[in-house]
Tab-separated table of C-alpha atoms and ligand atoms in Angstrom:
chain	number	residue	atom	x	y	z
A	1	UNK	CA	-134.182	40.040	83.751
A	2	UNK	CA	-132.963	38.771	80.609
A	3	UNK	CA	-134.321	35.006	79.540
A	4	UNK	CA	-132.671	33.203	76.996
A	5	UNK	CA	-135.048	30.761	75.071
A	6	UNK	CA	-132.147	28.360	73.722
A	7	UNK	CA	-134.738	27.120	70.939
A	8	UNK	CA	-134.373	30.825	69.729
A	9	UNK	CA	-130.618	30.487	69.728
A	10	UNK	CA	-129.545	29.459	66.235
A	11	UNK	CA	-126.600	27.150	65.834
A	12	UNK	CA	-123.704	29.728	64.719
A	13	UNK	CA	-124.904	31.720	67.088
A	14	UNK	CA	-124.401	28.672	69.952
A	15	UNK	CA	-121.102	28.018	68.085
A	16	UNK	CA	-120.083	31.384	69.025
A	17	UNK	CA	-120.787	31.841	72.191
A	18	UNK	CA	-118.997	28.901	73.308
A	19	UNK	CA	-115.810	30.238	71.310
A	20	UNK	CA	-116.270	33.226	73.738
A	21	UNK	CA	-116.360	31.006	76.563
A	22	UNK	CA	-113.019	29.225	75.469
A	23	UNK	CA	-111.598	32.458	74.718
A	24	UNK	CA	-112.053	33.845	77.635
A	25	UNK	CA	-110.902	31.103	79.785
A	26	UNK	CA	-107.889	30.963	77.811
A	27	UNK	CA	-106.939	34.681	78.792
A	28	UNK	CA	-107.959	34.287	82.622
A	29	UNK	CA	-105.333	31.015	82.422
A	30	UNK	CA	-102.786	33.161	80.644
A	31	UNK	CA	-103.014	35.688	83.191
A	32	UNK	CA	-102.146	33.288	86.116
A	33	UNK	CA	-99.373	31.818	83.515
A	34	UNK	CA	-98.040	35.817	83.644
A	35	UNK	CA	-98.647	36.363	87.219
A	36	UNK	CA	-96.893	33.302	88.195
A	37	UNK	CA	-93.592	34.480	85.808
A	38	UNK	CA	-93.723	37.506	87.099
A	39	UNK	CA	-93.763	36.007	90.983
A	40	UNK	CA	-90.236	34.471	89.814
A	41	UNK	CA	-87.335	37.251	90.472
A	42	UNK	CA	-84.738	37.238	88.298
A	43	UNK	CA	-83.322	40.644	89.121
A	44	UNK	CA	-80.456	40.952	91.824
A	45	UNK	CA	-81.953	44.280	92.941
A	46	UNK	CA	-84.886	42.782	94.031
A	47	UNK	CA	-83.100	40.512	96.182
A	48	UNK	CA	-84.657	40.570	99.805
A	49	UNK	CA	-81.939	41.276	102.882
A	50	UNK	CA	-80.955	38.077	104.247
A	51	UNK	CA	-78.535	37.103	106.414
A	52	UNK	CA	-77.258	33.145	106.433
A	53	UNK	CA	-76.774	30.860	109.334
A	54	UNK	CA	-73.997	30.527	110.309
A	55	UNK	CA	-72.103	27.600	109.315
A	56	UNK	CA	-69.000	27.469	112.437
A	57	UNK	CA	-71.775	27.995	115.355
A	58	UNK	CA	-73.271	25.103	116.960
A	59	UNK	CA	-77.037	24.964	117.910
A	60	UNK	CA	-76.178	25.869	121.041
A	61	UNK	CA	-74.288	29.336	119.752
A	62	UNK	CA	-70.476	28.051	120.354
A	63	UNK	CA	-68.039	28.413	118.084
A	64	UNK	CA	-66.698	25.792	116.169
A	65	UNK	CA	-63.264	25.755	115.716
A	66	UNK	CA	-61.311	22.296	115.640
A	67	UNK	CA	-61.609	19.128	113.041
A	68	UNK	CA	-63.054	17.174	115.992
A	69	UNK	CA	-65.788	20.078	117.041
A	70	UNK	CA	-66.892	20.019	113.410
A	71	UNK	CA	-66.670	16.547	112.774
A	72	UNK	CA	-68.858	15.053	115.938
A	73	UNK	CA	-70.559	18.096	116.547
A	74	UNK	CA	-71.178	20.820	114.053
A	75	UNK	CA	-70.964	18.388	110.548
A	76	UNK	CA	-73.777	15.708	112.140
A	77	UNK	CA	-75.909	19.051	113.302
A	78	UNK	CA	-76.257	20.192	109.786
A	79	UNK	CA	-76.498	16.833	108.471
A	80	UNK	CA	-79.781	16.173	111.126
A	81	UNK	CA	-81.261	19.491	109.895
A	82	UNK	CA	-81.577	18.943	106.199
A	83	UNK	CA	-82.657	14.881	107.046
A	84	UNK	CA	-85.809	16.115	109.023
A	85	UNK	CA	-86.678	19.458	107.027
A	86	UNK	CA	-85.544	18.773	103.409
A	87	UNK	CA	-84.604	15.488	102.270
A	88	UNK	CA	-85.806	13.238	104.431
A	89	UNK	CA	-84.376	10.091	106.163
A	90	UNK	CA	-81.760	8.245	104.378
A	91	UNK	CA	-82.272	4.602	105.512
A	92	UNK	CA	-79.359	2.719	106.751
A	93	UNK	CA	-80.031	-0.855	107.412
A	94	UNK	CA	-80.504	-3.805	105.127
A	95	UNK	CA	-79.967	-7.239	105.587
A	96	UNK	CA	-77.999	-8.487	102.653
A	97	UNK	CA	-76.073	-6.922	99.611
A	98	UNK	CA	-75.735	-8.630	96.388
A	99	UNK	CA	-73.931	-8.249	93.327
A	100	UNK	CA	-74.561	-10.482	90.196
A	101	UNK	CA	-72.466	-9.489	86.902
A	102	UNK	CA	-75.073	-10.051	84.575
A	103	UNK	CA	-72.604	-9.601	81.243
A	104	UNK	CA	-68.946	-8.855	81.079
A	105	UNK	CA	-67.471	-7.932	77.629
A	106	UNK	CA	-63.731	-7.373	77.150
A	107	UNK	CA	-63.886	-6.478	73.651
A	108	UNK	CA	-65.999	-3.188	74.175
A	109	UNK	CA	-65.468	0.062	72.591
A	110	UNK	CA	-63.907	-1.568	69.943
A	111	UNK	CA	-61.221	-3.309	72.009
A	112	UNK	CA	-60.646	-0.587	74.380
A	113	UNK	CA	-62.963	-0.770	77.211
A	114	UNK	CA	-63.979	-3.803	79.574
A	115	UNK	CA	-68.172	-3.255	79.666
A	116	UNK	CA	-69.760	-4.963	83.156
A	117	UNK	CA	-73.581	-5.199	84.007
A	118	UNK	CA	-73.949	-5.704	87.381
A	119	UNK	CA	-77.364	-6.330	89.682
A	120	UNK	CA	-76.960	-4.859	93.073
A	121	UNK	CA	-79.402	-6.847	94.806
A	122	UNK	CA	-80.743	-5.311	97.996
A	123	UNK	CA	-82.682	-7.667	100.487
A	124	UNK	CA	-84.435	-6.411	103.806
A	125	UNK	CA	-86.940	-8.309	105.984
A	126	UNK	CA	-87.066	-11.053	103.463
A	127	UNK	CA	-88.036	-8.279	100.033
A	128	UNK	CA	-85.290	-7.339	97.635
A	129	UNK	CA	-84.819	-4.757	94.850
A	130	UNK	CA	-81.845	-4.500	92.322
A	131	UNK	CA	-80.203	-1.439	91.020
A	132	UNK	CA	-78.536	-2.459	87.170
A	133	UNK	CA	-75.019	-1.001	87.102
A	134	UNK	CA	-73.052	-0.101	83.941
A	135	UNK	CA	-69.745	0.266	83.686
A	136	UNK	CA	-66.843	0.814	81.544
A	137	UNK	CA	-63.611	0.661	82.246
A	138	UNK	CA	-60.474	1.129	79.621
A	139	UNK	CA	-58.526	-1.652	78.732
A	140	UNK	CA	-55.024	0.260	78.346
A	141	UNK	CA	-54.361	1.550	81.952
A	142	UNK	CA	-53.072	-0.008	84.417
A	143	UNK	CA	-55.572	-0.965	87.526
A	144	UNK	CA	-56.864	0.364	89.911
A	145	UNK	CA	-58.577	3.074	87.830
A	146	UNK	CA	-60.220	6.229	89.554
A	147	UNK	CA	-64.227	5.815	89.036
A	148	UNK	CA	-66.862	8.478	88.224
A	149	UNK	CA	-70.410	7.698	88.792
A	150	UNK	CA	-73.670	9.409	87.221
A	151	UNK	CA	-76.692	9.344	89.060
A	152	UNK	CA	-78.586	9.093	85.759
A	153	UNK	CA	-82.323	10.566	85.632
A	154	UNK	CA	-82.772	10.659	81.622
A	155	UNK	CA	-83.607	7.387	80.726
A	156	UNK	CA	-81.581	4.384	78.615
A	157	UNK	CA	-80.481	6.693	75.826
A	158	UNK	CA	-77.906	8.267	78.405
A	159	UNK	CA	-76.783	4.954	79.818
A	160	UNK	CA	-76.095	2.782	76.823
A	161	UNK	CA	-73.468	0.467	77.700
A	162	UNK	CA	-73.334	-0.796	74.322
A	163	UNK	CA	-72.535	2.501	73.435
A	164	UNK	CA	-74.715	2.037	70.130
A	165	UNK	CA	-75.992	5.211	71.380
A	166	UNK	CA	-74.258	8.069	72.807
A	167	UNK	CA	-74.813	11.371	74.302
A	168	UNK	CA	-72.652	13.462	76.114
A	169	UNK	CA	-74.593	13.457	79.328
A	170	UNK	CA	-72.707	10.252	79.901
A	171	UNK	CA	-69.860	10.478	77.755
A	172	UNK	CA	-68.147	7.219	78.311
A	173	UNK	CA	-65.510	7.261	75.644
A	174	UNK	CA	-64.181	10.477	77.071
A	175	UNK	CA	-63.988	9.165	80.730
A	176	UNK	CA	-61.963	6.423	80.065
A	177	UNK	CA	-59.957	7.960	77.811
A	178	UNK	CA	-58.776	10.118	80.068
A	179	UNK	CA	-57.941	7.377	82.627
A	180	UNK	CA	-61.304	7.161	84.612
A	181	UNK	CA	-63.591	4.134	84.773
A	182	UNK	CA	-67.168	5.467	83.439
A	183	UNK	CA	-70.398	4.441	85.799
A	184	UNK	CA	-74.114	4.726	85.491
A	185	UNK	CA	-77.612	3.860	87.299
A	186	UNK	CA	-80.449	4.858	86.651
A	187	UNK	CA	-82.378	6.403	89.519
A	188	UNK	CA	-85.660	5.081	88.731
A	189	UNK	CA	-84.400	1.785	89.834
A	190	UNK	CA	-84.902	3.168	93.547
A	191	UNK	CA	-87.607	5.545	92.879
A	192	UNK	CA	-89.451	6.829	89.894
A	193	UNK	CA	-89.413	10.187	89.261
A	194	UNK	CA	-92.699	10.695	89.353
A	195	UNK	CA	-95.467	11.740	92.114
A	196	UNK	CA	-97.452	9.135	91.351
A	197	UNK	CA	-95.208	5.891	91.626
A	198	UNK	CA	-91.863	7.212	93.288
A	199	UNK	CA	-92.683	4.853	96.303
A	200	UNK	CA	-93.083	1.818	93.801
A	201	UNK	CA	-89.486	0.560	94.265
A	202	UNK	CA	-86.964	0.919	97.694
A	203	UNK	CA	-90.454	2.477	99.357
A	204	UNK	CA	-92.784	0.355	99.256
A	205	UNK	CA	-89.972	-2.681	99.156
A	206	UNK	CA	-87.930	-1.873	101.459
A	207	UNK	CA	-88.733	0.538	103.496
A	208	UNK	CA	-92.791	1.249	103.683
A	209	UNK	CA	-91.934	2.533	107.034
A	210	UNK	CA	-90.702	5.656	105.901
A	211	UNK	CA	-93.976	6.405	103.128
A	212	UNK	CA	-96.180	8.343	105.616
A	213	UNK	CA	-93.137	9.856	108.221
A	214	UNK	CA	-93.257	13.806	108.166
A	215	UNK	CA	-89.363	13.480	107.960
A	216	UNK	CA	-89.860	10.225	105.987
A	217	UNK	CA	-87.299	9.322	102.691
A	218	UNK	CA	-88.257	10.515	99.380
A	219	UNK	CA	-86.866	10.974	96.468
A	220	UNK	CA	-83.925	12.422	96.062
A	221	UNK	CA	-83.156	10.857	99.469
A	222	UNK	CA	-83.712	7.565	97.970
A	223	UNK	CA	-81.507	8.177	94.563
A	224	UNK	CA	-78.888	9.162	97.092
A	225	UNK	CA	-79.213	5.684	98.837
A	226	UNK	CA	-79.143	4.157	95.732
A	227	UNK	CA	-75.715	5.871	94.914
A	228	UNK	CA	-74.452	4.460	98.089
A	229	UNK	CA	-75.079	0.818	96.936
A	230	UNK	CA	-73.527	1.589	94.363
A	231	UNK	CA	-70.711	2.421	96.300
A	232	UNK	CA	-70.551	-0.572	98.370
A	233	UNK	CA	-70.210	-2.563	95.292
A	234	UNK	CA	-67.370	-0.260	93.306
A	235	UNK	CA	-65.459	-1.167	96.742
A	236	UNK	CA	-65.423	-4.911	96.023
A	237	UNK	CA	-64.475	-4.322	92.705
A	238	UNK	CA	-60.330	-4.765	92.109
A	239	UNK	CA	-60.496	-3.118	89.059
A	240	UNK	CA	-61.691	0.361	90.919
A	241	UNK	CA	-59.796	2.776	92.882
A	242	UNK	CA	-62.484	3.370	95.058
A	243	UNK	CA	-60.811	5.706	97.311
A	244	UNK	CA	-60.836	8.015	93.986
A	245	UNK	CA	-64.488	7.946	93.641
A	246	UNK	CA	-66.502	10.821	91.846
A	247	UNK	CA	-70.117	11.394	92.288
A	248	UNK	CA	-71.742	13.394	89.300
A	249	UNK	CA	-75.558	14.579	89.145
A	250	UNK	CA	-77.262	16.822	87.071
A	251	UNK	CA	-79.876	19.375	88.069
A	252	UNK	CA	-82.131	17.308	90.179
A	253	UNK	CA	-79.340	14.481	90.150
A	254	UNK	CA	-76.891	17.030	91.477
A	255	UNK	CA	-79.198	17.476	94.203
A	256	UNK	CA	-79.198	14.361	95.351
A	257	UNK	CA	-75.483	13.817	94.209
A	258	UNK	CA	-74.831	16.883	97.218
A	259	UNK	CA	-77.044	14.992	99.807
A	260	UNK	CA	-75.448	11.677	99.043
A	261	UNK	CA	-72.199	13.325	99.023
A	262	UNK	CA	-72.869	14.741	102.654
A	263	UNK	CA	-74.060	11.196	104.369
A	264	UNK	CA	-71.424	9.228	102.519
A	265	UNK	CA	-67.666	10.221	102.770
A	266	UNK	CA	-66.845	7.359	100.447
A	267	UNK	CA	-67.540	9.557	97.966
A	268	UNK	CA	-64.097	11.436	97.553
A	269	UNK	CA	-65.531	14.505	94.751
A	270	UNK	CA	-68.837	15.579	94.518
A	271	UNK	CA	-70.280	17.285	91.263
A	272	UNK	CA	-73.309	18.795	91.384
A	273	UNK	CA	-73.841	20.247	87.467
A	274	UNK	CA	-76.404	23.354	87.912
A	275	UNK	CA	-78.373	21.745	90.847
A	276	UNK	CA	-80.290	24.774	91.527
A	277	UNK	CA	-83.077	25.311	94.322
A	278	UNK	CA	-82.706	23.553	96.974
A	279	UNK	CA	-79.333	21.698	95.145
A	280	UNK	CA	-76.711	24.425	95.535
A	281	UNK	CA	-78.061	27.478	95.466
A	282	UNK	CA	-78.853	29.700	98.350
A	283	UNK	CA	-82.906	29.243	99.354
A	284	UNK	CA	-82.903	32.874	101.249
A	285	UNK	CA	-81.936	34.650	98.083
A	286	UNK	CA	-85.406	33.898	96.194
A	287	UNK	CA	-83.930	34.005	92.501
A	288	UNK	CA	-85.146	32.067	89.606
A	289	UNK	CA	-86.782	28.777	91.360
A	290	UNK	CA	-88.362	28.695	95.121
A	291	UNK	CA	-88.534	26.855	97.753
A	292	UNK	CA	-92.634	26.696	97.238
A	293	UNK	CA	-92.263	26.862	93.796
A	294	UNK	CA	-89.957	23.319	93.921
A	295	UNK	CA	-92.453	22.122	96.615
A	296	UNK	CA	-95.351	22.945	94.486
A	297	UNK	CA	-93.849	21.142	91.149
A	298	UNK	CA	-92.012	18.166	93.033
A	299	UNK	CA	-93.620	17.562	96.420
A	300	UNK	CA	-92.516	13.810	96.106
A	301	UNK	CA	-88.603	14.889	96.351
A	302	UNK	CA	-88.721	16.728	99.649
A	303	UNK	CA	-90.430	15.455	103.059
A	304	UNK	CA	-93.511	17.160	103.782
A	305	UNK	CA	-91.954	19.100	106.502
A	306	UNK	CA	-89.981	20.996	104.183
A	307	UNK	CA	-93.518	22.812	103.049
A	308	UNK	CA	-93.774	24.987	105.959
A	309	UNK	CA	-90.686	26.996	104.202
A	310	UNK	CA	-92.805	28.151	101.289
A	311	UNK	CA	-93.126	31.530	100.838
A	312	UNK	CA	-90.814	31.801	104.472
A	313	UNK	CA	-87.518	31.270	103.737
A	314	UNK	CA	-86.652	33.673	106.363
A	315	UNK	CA	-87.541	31.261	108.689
A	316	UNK	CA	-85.010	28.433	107.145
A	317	UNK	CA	-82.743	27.551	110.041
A	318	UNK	CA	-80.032	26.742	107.614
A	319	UNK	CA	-79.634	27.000	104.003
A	320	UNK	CA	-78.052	25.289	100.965
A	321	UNK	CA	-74.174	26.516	101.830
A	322	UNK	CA	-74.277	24.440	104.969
A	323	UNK	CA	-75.160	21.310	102.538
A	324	UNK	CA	-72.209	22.131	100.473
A	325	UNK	CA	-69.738	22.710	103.383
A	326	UNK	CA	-70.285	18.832	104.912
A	327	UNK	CA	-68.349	17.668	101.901
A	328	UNK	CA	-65.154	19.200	103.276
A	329	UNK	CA	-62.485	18.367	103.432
A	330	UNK	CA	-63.013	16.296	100.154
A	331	UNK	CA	-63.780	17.929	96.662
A	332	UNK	CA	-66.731	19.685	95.637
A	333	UNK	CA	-67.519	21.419	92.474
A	334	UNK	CA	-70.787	23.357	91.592
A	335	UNK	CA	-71.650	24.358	87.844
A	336	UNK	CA	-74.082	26.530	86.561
A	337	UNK	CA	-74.606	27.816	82.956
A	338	UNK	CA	-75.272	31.546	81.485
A	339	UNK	CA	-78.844	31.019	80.440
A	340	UNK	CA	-80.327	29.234	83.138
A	341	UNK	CA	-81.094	31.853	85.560
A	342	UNK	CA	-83.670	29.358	86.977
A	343	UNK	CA	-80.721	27.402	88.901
A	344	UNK	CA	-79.304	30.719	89.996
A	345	UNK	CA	-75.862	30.650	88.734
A	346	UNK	CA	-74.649	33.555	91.741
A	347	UNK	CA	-77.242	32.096	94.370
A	348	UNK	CA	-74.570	28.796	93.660
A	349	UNK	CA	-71.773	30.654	93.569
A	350	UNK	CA	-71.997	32.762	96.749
A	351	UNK	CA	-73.198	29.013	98.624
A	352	UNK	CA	-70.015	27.491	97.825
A	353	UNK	CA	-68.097	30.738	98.680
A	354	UNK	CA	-69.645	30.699	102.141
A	355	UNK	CA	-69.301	27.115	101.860
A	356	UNK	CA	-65.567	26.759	101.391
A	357	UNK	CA	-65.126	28.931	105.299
A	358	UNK	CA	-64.458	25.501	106.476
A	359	UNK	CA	-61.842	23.873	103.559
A	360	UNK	CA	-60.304	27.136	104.664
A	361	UNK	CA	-60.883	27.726	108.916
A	362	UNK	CA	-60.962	24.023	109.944
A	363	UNK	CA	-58.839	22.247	107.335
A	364	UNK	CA	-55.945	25.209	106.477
A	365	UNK	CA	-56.962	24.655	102.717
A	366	UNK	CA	-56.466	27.226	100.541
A	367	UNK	CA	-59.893	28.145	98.301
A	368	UNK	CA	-59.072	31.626	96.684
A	369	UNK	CA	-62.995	32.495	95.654
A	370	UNK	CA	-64.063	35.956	95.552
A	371	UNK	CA	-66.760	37.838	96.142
A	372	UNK	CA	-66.976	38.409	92.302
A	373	UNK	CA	-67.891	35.451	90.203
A	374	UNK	CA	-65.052	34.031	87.808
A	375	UNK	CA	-65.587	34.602	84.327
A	376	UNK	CA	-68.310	32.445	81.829
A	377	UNK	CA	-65.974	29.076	80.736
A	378	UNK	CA	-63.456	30.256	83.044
A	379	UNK	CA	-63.879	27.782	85.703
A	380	UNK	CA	-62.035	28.398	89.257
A	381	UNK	CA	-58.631	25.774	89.505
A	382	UNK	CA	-58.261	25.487	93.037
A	383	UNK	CA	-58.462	21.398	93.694
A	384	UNK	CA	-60.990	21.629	96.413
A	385	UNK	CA	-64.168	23.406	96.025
A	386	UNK	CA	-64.619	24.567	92.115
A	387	UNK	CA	-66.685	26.278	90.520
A	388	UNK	CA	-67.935	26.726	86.830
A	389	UNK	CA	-70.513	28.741	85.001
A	390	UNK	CA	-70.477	27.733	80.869
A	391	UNK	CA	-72.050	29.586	78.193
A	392	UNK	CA	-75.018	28.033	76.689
A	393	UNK	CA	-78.267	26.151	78.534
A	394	UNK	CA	-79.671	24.179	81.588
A	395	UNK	CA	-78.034	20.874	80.371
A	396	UNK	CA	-74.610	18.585	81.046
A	397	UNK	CA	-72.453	19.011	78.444
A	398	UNK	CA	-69.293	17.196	77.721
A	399	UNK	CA	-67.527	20.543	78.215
A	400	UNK	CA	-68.749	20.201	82.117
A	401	UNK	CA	-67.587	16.941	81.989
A	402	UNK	CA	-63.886	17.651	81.102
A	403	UNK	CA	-63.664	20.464	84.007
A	404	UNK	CA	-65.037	17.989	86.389
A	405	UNK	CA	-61.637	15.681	85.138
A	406	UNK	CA	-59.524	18.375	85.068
A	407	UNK	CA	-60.642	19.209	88.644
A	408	UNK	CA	-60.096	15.971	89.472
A	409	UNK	CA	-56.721	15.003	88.162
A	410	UNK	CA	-55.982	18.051	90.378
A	411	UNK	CA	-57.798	16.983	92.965
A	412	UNK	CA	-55.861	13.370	93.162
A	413	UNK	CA	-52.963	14.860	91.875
A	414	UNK	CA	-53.271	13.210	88.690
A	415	UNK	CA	-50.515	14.076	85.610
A	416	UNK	CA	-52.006	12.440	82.572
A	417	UNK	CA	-48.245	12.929	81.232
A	418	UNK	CA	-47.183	10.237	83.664
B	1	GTR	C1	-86.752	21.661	86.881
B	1	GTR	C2	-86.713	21.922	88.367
B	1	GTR	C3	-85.304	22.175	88.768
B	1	GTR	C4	-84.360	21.137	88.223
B	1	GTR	C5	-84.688	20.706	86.802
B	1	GTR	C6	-83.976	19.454	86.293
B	1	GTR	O1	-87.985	21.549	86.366
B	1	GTR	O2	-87.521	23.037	88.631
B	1	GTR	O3	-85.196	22.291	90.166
B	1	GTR	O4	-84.261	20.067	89.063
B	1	GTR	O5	-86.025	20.492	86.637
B	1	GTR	O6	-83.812	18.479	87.013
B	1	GTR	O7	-83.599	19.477	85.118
């Protein structure tokens, strides 16, 4: 048996040995890091068969065919099924709504733009939270102005409503510009992104009721809520044509942009900027990001029933083109960009294809989308469910942001020659 006397053990020797150890648990950790890249399939030939629910069928297997069957029957169905397995509830009561403009400036953007800071001050069973609003709105059009909102997950530097700094995530100047009043909130006003302290704000205010519920709200669920507030205060506001109303999100923002966008038909277009698993793209196809991959890395965004899906999403009774479809009749439009394979640029493109069945069977719209994806910067111009995929990386760019204008002048039959 070998013995090791450590008092025989000199101290380079020691010194050694312990750079073995580190060594070698350095390469067992790298292998993991390799065998979990390799677990992620970014190849279409290794997609598995899968076959999609379908979206016209009710649970009971009839056909839906009429604007009332999908409306009272088929629309709330789908709605139910992503509320108890994905997102979670989206809480609908409160007991009083507030809004307090907290600064007004008419001379912003050097004289072109009207800046307003606005509290939305949400009160149930006697607790209340605010939400801080920015907006800007331009000075030289004539009111009511069409109104885009970002549900904004990257901090004060992509919200500044002084505009002292500026990034094109939120590119205000642009918006109004172009005729649109520019909105922003930051999501961590209803729930940190963060699995530690996401129930710190509406949760634990609000409604603590929902922490521990299988099917209870979370996080996206909640940044979705918080969008509707928002909401309910654009339509007091005179200046806002609220029935033009343009919901933007980005990656995990588009995913909640989608859900908010499918409980609330205030929301007239819905842009959900390479939203990825479990935001646009198809689930069943297993490319680039997974459903237990996004459980794994964000538990705190999904209710825990949507676990049982990991590794099965065979099983999935529906799947992300049903999400997309319960924003019909209105205007959707799903980006994705060349280098982020993560987000699955064709798993999005294929959803919204699937998706747009009911712009076309229930509504008589006409979506021309192929099978074959359109071209990179070559987005889709049809005014009712668009699609983009840029050059470049996993980001929102202001060249996203001028499609989603374009797309919506079109949508609201807008002529900016007018
Ligand atoms: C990633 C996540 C994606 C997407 C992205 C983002 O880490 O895996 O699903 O949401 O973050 O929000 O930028």
């Amino acid at each position: 048996m070998l013995s090791i006397d450590h008092n025989q053990l000199s101290h380079p020797m020691l010194e050694r040995l312990k750079r073995y150890f580190v060594l070698f648990i350095l390469f067992l950790l790298s292998n993991q890091i390799a065998i979990a890249q390799e677990d992620v399939n970014y190849d279409e030939a290794n997609i598995p068969n899968y076959s999609l629910p379908a979206i016209l069928k009710t649970a009971d297997g009839l056909p839906v065919e009429s604007i009332n069957e999908w409306k009272y029957i088929r629309r709330p169905e789908i709605i139910d099924m992503f509320a108890e397995h994905v997102y979670g509830e989206l809480p609908r009561s409160f007991d009083s709504i507030e809004f307090r403009t907290i600064r007004e400036n008419s001379n912003a953007i050097d004289g072109n733009g009207t800046a307003k800071e606005i509290d939305i001050i949400v009160t149930r069973n006697g607790n209340s939270l605010p939400i801080r609003l920015n907006l800007l709105i331009s000075n030289k059009i004539q009111k009511p102005v069409p109104v885009t909102l970002l549900l904004n997950h990257r901090g004060p530097d992509n919200m500044d409503i002084t505009r002292q700094i500026k990034q094109d995530f939120w590119p205000a100047e642009t918006l109004i510009e172009r005729g649109y009043a520019a909105a922003v909130f930051d999501v961590e006003d209803v729930a940190d992104d963060d699995p530690e302290t996401y129930t710190e704000d509406i949760l634990s205010t609000l409604y603590p009721e929902q922490i521990d519920r299988p099917n209870g709200t979370q996080a996206l669920s909640a940044w979705a809520w918080g969008a509707m507030r928002v909401m309910d205060y654009l339509e007091t506001d005179d200046d806002i044509d609220q029935n033009k109303s343009i919901l933007v999100g980005h990656s995990r923002g588009g995913k909640a942009a989608l859900w908010a966008g499918a409980n609330d038909e205030r929301w007239a277009i819905v842009v959900a900027n390479e939203s990825g698993a479990v935001g646009a793209a198809l689930s069943k196809r297993r490319f680039g990001e997974t459903v237990k991959i996004i459980n794994n890395g964000f538990p705190y965004w999904f209710t825990p029933n949507f676990e049982k899906f990991n590794d099965k999403e065979d099983a999935l009774p529906f799947d992300q083109h049903m999400l997309i479809s319960t924003i019909a009749p209105r205007g959707v439009y799903i980006t994705a960009a060349e280098e982020d394979l993560w987000a699955d640029p064709r798993g999005m493109y294929l959803s919204l294809l699937h998706a747009s069945e009911v712009w076309k069977k229930i509504y008589g719209l006409s979506v021309p989308l192929y099978d074959r994806m359109p071209p990179i910067n070559n987005p889709t111009d049809n005014p009712y469910a668009a699609y983009h995929i840029r050059n470049g990386e996993h980001d929102l760019k202001l060249y996203d942001w001028i499609q989603f204008l374009n797309f919506a002048d079109r949508h609201f039959h807008i002529n900016r020659s007018d």
